Tab-separated table of C-alpha atoms in Angstrom:
chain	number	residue	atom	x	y	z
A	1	UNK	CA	-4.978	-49.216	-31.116
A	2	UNK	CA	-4.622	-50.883	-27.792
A	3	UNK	CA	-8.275	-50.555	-25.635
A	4	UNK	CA	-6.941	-49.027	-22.190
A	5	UNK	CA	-4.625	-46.425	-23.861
A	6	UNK	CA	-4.983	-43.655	-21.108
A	7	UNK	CA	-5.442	-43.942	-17.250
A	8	UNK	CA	-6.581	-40.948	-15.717
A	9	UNK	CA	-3.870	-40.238	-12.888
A	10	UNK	CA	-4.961	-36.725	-11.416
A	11	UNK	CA	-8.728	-36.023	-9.623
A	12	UNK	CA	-10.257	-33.339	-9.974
A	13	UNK	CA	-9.432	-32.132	-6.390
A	14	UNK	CA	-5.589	-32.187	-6.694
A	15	UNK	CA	-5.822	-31.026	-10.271
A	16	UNK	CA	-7.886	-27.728	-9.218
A	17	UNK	CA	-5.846	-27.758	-5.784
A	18	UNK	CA	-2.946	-27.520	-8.059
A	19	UNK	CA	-3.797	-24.470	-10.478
A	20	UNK	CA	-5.079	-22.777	-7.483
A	21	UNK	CA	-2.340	-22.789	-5.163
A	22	UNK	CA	-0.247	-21.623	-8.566
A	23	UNK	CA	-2.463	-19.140	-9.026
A	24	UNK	CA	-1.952	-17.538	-5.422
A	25	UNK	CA	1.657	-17.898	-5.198
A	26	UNK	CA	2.365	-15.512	-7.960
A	27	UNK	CA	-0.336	-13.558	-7.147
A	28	UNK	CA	0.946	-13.342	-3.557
A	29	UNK	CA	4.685	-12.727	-4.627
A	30	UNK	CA	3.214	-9.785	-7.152
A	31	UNK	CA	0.915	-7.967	-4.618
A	32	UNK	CA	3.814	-8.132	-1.974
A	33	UNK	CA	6.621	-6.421	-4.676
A	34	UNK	CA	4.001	-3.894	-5.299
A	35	UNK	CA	2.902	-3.157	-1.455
A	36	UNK	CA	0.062	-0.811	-1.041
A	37	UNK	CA	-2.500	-0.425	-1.742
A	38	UNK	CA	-2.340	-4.641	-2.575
A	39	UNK	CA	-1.151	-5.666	0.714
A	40	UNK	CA	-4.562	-6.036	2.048
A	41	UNK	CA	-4.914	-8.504	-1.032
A	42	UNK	CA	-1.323	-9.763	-0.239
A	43	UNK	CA	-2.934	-10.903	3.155
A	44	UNK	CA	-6.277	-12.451	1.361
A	45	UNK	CA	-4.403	-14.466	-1.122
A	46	UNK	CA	-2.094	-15.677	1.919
A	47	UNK	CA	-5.382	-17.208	3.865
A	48	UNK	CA	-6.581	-18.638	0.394
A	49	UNK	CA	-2.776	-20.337	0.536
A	50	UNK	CA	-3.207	-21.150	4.015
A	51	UNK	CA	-6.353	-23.063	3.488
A	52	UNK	CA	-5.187	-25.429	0.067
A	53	UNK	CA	-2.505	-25.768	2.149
A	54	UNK	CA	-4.306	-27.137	4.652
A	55	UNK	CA	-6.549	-29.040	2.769
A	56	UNK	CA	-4.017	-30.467	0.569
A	57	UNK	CA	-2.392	-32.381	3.802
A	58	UNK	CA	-5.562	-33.552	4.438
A	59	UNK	CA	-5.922	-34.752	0.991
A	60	UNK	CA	-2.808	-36.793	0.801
A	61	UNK	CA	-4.483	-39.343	3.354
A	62	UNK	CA	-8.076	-39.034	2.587
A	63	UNK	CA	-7.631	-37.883	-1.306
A	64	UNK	CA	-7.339	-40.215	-4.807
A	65	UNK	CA	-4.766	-42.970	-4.643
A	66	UNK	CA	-2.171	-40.495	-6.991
A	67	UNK	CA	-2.713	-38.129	-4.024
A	68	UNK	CA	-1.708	-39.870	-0.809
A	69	UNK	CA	1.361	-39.022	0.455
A	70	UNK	CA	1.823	-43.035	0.878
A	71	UNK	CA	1.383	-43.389	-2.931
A	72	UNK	CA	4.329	-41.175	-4.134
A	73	UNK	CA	7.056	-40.901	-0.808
A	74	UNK	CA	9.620	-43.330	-1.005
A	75	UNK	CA	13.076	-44.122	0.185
A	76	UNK	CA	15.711	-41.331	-1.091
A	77	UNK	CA	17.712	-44.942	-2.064
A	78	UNK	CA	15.157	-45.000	-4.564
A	79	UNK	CA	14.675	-40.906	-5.541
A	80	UNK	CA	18.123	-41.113	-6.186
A	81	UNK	CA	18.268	-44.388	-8.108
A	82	UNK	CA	15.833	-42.215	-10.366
A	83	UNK	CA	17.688	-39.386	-10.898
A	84	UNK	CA	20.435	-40.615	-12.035
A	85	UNK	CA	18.390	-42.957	-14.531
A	86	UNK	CA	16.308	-39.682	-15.822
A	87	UNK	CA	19.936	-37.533	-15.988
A	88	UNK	CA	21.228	-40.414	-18.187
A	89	UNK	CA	18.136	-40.079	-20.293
A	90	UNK	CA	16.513	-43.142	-19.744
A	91	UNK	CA	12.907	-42.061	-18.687
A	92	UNK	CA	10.921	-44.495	-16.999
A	93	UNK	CA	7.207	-42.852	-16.471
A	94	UNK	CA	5.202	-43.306	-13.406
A	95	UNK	CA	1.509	-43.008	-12.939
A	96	UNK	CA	1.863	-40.074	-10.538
A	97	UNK	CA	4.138	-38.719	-8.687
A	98	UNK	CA	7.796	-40.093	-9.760
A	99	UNK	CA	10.271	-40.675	-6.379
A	100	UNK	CA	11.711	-37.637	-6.973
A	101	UNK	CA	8.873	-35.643	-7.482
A	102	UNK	CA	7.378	-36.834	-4.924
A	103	UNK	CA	10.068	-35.543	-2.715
A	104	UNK	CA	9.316	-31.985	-4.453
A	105	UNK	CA	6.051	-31.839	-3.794
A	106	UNK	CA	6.271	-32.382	0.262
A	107	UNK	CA	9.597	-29.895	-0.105
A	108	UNK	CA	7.401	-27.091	-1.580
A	109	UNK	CA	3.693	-27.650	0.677
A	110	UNK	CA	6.736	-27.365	3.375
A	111	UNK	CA	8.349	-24.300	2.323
A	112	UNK	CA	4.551	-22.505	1.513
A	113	UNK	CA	3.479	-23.998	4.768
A	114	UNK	CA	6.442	-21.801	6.512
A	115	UNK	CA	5.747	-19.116	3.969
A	116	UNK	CA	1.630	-18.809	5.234
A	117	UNK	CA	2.627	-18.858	8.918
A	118	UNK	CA	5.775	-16.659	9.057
A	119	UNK	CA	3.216	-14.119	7.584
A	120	UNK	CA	0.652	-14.471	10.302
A	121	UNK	CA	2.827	-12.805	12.368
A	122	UNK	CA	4.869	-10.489	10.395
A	123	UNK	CA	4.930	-6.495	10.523
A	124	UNK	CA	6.250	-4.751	7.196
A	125	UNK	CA	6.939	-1.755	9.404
A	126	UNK	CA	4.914	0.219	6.728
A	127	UNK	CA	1.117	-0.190	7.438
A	128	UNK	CA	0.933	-3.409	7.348
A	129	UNK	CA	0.650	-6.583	10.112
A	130	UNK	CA	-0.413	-9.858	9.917
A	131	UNK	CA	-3.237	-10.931	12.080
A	132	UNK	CA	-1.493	-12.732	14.755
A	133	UNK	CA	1.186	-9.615	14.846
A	134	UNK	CA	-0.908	-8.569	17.958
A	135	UNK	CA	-1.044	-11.990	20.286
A	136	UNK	CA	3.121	-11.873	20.222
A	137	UNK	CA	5.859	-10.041	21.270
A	138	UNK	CA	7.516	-7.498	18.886
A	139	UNK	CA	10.629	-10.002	19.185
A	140	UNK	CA	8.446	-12.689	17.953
A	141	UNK	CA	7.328	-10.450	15.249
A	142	UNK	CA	10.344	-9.086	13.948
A	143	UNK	CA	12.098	-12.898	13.950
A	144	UNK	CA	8.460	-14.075	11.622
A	145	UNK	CA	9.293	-11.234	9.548
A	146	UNK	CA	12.854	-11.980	8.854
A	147	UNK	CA	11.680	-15.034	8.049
A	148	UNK	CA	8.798	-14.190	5.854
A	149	UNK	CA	11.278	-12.071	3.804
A	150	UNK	CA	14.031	-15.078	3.206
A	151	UNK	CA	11.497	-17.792	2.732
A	152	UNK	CA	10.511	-15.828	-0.257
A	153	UNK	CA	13.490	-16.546	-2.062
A	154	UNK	CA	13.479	-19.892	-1.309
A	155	UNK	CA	9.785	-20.546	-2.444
A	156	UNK	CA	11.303	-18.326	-5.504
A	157	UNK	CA	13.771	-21.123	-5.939
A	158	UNK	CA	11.403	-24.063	-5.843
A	159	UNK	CA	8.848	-22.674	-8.104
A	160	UNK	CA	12.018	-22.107	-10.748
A	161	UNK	CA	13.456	-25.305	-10.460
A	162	UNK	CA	9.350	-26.876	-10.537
A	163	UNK	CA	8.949	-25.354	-13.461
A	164	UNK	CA	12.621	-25.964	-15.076
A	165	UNK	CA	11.989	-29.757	-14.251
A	166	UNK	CA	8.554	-29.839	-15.998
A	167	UNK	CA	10.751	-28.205	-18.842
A	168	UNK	CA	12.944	-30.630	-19.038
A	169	UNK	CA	10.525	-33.350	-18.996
A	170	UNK	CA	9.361	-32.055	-21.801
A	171	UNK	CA	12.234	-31.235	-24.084
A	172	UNK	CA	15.053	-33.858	-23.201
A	173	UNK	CA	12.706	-37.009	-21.798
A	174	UNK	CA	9.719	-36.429	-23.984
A	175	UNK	CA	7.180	-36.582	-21.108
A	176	UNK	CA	4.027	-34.502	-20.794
A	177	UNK	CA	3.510	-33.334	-17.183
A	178	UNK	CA	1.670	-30.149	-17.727
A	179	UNK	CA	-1.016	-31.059	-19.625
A	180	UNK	CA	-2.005	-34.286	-17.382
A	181	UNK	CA	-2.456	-31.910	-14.473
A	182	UNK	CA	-4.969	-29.867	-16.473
A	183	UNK	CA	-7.026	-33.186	-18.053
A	184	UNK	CA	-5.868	-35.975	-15.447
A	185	UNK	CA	-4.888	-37.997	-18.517
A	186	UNK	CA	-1.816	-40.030	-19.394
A	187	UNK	CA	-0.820	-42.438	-22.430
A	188	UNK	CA	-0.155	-45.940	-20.787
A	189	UNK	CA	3.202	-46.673	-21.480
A	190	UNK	CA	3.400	-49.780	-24.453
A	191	UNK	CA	4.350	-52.912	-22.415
A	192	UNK	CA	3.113	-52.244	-19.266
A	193	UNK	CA	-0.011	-52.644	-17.602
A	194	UNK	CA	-1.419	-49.915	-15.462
A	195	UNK	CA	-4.364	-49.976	-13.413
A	196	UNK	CA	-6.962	-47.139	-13.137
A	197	UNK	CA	-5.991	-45.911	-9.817
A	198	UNK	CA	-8.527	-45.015	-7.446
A	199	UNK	CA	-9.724	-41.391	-7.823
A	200	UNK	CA	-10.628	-38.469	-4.899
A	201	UNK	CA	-14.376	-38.220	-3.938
A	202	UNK	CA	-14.957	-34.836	-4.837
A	203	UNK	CA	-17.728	-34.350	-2.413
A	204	UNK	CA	-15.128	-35.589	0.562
A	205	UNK	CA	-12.941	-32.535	-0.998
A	206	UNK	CA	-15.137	-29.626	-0.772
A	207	UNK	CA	-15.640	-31.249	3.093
A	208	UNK	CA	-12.543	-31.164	3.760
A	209	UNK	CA	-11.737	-27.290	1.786
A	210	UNK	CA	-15.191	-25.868	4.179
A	211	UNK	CA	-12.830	-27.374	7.164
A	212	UNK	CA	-10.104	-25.995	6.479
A	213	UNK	CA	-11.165	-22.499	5.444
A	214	UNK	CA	-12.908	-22.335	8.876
A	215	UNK	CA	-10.066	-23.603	10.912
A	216	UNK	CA	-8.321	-20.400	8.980
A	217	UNK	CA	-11.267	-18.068	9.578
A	218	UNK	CA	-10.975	-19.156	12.878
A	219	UNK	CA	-7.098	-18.416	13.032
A	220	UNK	CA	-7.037	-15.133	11.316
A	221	UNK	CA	-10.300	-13.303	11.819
A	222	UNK	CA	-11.891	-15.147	15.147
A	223	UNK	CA	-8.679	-15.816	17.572
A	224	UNK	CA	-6.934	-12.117	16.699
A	225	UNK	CA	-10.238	-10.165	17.793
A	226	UNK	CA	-10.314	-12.137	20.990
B	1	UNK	CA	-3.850	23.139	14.186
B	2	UNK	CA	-2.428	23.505	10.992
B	3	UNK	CA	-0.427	26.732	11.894
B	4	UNK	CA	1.081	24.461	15.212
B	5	UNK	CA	2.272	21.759	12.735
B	6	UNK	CA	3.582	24.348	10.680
B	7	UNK	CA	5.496	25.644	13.755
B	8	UNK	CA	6.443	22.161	14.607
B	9	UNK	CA	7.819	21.425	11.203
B	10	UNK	CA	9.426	24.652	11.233
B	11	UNK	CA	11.439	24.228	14.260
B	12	UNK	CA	11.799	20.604	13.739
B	13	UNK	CA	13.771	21.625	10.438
B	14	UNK	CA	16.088	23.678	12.078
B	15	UNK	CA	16.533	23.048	15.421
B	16	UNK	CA	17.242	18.810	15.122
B	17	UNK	CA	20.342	19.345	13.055
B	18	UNK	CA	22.201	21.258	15.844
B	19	UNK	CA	21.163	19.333	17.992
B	20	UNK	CA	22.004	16.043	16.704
B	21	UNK	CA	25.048	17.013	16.290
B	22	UNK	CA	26.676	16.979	19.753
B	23	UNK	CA	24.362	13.895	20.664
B	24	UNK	CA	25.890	10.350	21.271
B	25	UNK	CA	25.387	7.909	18.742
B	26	UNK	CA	23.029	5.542	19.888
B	27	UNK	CA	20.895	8.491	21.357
B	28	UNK	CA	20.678	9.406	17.673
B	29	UNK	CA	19.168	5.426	16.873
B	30	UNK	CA	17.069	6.084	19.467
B	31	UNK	CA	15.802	9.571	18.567
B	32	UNK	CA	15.416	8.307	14.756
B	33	UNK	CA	13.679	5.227	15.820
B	34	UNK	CA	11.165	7.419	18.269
B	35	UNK	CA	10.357	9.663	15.184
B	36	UNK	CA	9.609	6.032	13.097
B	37	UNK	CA	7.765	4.424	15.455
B	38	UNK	CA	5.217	7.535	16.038
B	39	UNK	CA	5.079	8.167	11.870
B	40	UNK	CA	4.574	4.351	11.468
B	41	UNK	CA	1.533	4.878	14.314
B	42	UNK	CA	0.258	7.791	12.083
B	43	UNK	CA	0.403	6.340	9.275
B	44	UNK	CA	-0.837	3.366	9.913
B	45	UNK	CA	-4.042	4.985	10.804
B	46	UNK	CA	-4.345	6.931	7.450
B	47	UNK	CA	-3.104	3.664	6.126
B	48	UNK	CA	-6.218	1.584	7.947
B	49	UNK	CA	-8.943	4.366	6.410
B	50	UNK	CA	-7.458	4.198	3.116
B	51	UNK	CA	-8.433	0.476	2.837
B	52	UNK	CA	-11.636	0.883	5.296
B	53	UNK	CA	-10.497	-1.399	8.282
B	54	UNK	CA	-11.327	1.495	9.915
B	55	UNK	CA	-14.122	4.069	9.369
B	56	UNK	CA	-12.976	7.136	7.670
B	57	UNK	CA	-13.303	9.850	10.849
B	58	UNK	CA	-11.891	13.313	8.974
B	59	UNK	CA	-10.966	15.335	12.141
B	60	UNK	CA	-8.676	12.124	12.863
B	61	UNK	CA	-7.225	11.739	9.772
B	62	UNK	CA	-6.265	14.920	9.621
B	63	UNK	CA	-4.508	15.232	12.926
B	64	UNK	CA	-2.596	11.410	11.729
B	65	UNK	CA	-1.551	13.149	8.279
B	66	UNK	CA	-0.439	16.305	10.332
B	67	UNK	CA	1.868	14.414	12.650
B	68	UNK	CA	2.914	12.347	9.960
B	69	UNK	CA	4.071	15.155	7.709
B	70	UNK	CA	5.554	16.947	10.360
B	71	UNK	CA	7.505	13.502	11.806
B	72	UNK	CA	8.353	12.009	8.248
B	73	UNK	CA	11.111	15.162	8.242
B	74	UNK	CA	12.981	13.898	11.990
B	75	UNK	CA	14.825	10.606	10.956
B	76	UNK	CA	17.048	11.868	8.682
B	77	UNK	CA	18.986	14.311	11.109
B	78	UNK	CA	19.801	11.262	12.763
B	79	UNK	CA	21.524	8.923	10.448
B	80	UNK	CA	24.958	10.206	11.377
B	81	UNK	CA	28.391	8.643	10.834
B	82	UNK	CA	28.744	5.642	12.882
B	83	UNK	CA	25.098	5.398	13.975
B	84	UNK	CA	25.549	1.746	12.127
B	85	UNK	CA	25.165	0.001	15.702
B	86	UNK	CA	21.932	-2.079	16.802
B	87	UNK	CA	19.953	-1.139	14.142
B	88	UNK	CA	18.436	-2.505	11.029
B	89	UNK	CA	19.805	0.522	9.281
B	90	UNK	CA	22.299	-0.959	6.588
B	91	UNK	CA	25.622	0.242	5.953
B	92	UNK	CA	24.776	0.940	2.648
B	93	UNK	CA	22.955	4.322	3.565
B	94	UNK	CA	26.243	5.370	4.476
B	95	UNK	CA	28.163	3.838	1.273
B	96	UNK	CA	25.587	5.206	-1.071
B	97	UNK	CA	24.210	8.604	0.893
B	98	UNK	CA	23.107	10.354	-1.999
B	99	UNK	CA	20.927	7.074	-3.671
B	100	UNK	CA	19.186	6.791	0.664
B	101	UNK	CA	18.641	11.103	0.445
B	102	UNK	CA	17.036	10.955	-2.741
B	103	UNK	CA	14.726	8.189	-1.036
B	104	UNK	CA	14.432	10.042	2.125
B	105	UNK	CA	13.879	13.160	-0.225
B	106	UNK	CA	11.005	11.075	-1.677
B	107	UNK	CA	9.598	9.453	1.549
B	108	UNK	CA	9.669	13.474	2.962
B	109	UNK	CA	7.868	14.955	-0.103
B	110	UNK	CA	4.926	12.317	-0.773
B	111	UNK	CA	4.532	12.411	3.829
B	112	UNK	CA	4.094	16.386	3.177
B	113	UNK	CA	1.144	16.052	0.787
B	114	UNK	CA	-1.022	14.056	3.497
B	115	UNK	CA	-2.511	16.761	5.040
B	116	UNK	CA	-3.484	18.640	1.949
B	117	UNK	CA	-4.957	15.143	0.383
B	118	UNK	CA	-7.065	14.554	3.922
B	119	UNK	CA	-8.409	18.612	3.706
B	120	UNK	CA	-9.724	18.018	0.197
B	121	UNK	CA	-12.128	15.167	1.148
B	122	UNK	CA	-11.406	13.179	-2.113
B	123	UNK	CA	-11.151	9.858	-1.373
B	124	UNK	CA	-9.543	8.327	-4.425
B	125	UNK	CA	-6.871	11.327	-3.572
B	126	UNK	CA	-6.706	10.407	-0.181
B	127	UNK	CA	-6.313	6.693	-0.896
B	128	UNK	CA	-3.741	7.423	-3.752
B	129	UNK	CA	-1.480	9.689	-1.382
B	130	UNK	CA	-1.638	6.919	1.055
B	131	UNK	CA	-0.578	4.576	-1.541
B	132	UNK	CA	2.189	6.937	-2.718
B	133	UNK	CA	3.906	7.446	0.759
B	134	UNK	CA	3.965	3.516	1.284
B	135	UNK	CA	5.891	3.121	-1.668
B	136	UNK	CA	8.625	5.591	-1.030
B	137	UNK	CA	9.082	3.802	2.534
B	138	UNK	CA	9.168	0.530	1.041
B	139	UNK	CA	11.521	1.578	-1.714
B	140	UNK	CA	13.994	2.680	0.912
B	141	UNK	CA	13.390	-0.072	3.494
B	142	UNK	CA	13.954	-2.453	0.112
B	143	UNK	CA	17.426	-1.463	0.322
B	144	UNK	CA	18.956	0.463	3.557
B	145	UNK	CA	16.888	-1.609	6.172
B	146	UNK	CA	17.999	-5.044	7.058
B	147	UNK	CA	15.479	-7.852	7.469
C-alpha cells in the first residue's frame, strides 16, 4: 500500500459552502412553488444565497488552492480537449476542479448570482416584494420579475445537468465526486504524483461569511428602510 | 360597515356586468387592473399581519378583508373578448374560460371568507385564510398571467 494514498482536495469552507448553498436552492425553489405562507422564508433563504454567494467569490481568491478561481479556469481549448477525452471514456482525474467543471461552477455562482438579485427587486403581484421593490420604478420591477421567473428554469437546468454529470462520473468513468465533497478526500491516482494542495484558513472564512452577511444586511434590511 | 360592503358587493354584482358591456376594450384592462391593484393593496395588508411585518391592528384588518372581499368579485366582468391587448392577461383565459372561471370561482370564494376569518379573532384562522386566498391567486397567475 503506497504511503500518500489520499490528498485531501476540498477545505472545509468550500465543502460546507457547498452543501449549504445546495441546501438553499431547493429549499428556495420549494418555498417559492408553494407561495404563502413560505414566501417570507422564500425571501430568508434568498439572503442566506445571497451571502455564500458572496462569500464564495471572495473565496476563490483568498480560499484553499482547489478553491481559487485561478486553480480550476482554463482555456475552453482545453475544457473542450477534456470533454471529448471523458465522452470517449478515457477519464483522466484532476485534483479539483476538472476544465470543464470548472467552467460549471463559475456558470452556476453566475446564474444564482442573477437569481439572488433579480429577486431583490421583484413583486409576485400577490403579497409579496422583494426589499429593493420600493427604491425602483414599477418598470424596473416588473422587468426583475420577469427575470426572476425565467432564471428559475435555467438554474433548474444547471442543477439537472450538475447532478446528471456527477452521475455519470460515477456510473460510466468510475469517479467519486460526491463523496470527496463531503470528506475532502481523494485516492491519488497510481502513477502520478500529487501534492497536498494548500487548504482554506477556516478562520479567514468565517471573516469573510460575517462580511458578507453584513454587506447583505446592509442591502436588504439597512438601505430599503432608508 | 359590514352592511355598506354588503351593499357594495351587492351592486358591484349586478351593476358591472351591464356596464362592461358597452365599455371599450382597453377601458375594461383598465377597470380590471384598478380593481387588482386596490385588492393587491388590501391584501397585502392582511397579507403583512398574517406574517407580523406589521402589527396585527383588528379595526384595520377588517376594513382590508372588507374591501378585499368586496373587490376580489370586479375583475372578472372585465375579461371580455378581445381585452387580450397590453396586458399580462394570457390568451389562454380565453382558450380555456371554463379552467380561468373555476380559478376566478376559487380566488372569489376563499377573498369572501376574509372578513368572517378577521371578525373571529383566531389567528391561526386568520393566518390560514390569508394563506388560502394567496394560493388561489397564484394558481391562476401560474397560468393566465404572463411573466
Amino acid at each position: 500500500m503506497n504511503v500518500t494514498a489520499r490528498i485531501r482536495v476540498w477545505d472545509l469552507p468550500t465543502r460546507i459552502f457547498h452543501w449549504s448553498l445546495a441546501g438553499l436552492v431547493a429549499f428556495s425553489f420549494v418555498t417559492g412553488k408553494i407561495g404563502d405562507p413560505w414566501m417570507s422564508w422564500h425571501l430568508r433563504s434568498g439572503y442566506g444565497i445571497l451571502t455564500l454567494l458572496a462569500f464564495r467569490i471572495a473565496w476563490g481568491f483568498a480560499g484553499g488552492r482547489t478553491a481559487r478561481f485561478s486553480h480550476f479556469l482554463r482555456g475552453p481549448r482545453i475544457a473542450l480537449e477534456y470533454a471529448r477525452e471523458a465522452l470517449s471514456g478515457r477519464y483522466h482525474p484532476f485534483a479539483g476542479h476538472n476544465p470543464l467543471g470548472g467552467w460549471m461552477v463559475v456558470v452556476m455562482l453566475a446564474a444564482l448570482l442573477v437569481q439572488a438579485c433579480t429577486g431583490l427587486f421583484a413583486d409576485d403581484e400577490i403579497a409579496t416584494q422583494g426589499p429593493l421593490a420600493v427604491k425602483v420604478s414599477n418598470a424596473f420591477v416588473s422587468r426583475m420579475s420577469a427575470w426572476h421567473s425565467f432564471n428559475e428554469w435555467l438554474v433548474v437546468g444547471l442543477a439537472t445537468v450538475h447532478v446528471a454529470a456527477i452521475a455519470l462520473y460515477r456510473w460510466k468513468l468510475r469517479a467519486r465526486l460526491a463523496g470527496p465533497m463531503v470528506h475532502g478526500w481523494v485516492p491519488v491516482p497510481p502513477g502520478e504524483n500529487w501534492p497536498q494542495p494548500a487548504m482554506g484558513h477556516t478562520g479567514l472564512a468565517l471573516a469573510l461569511l460575517a462580511f458578507a452577511a453584513a454587506m447583505a444586511y446592509v442591502l436588504v434590511v439597512v438601505y430599503p428602510a432608508t | 360597515m359590514k352592511k355598506l360592503a354588503i351593499a357594495a358587493l351587492v351592486t358591484a354584482a349586478t351593476a358591472l356586468p351591464a356596464l362592461a358591456q358597452h365599455m371599450k376594450l382597453e377601458d375594461q384592462v383598465k377597470y380590471r387592473r384598478a380593481a387588482y391593484d386596490l385588492l393587491g393593496l388590501n391584501f397585502g395588508s392582511l397579507s403583512a399581519m398574517a406574517q407580523d411585518k406589521k402589527p396585527f391592528d383588528k379595526e384595520e384588518a377588517q376594513s382590508n378583508a372588507d374591501f378585499a372581499a368586496m373587490l376580489a368579485t370586479v375583475p372578472r366582468h372585465f375579461f371580455g373578448e378581445g381585452t387580450d391587448k397590453n396586458t399580462k392577461a394570457k390568451p389562454e383565459i380565453w382558450t380555456h374560460r371554463a379552467d380561468f372561471d373555476a380559478k376566478m370561482d376559487k380566488m372569489v370564494g376563499e377573498a369572501q371568507k376574509l372578513p368572517a376569518a378577521v371578525r373571529s379573532g383566531d389567528m391561526a384562522a386568520f393566518r390560514k385564510q390569508v394563506a388560502d386566498v394567496g394560493h388561489a391567486c397564484k394558481s391562476c397567475h401560474d397560468d393566465f398571467r404572463a411573466k
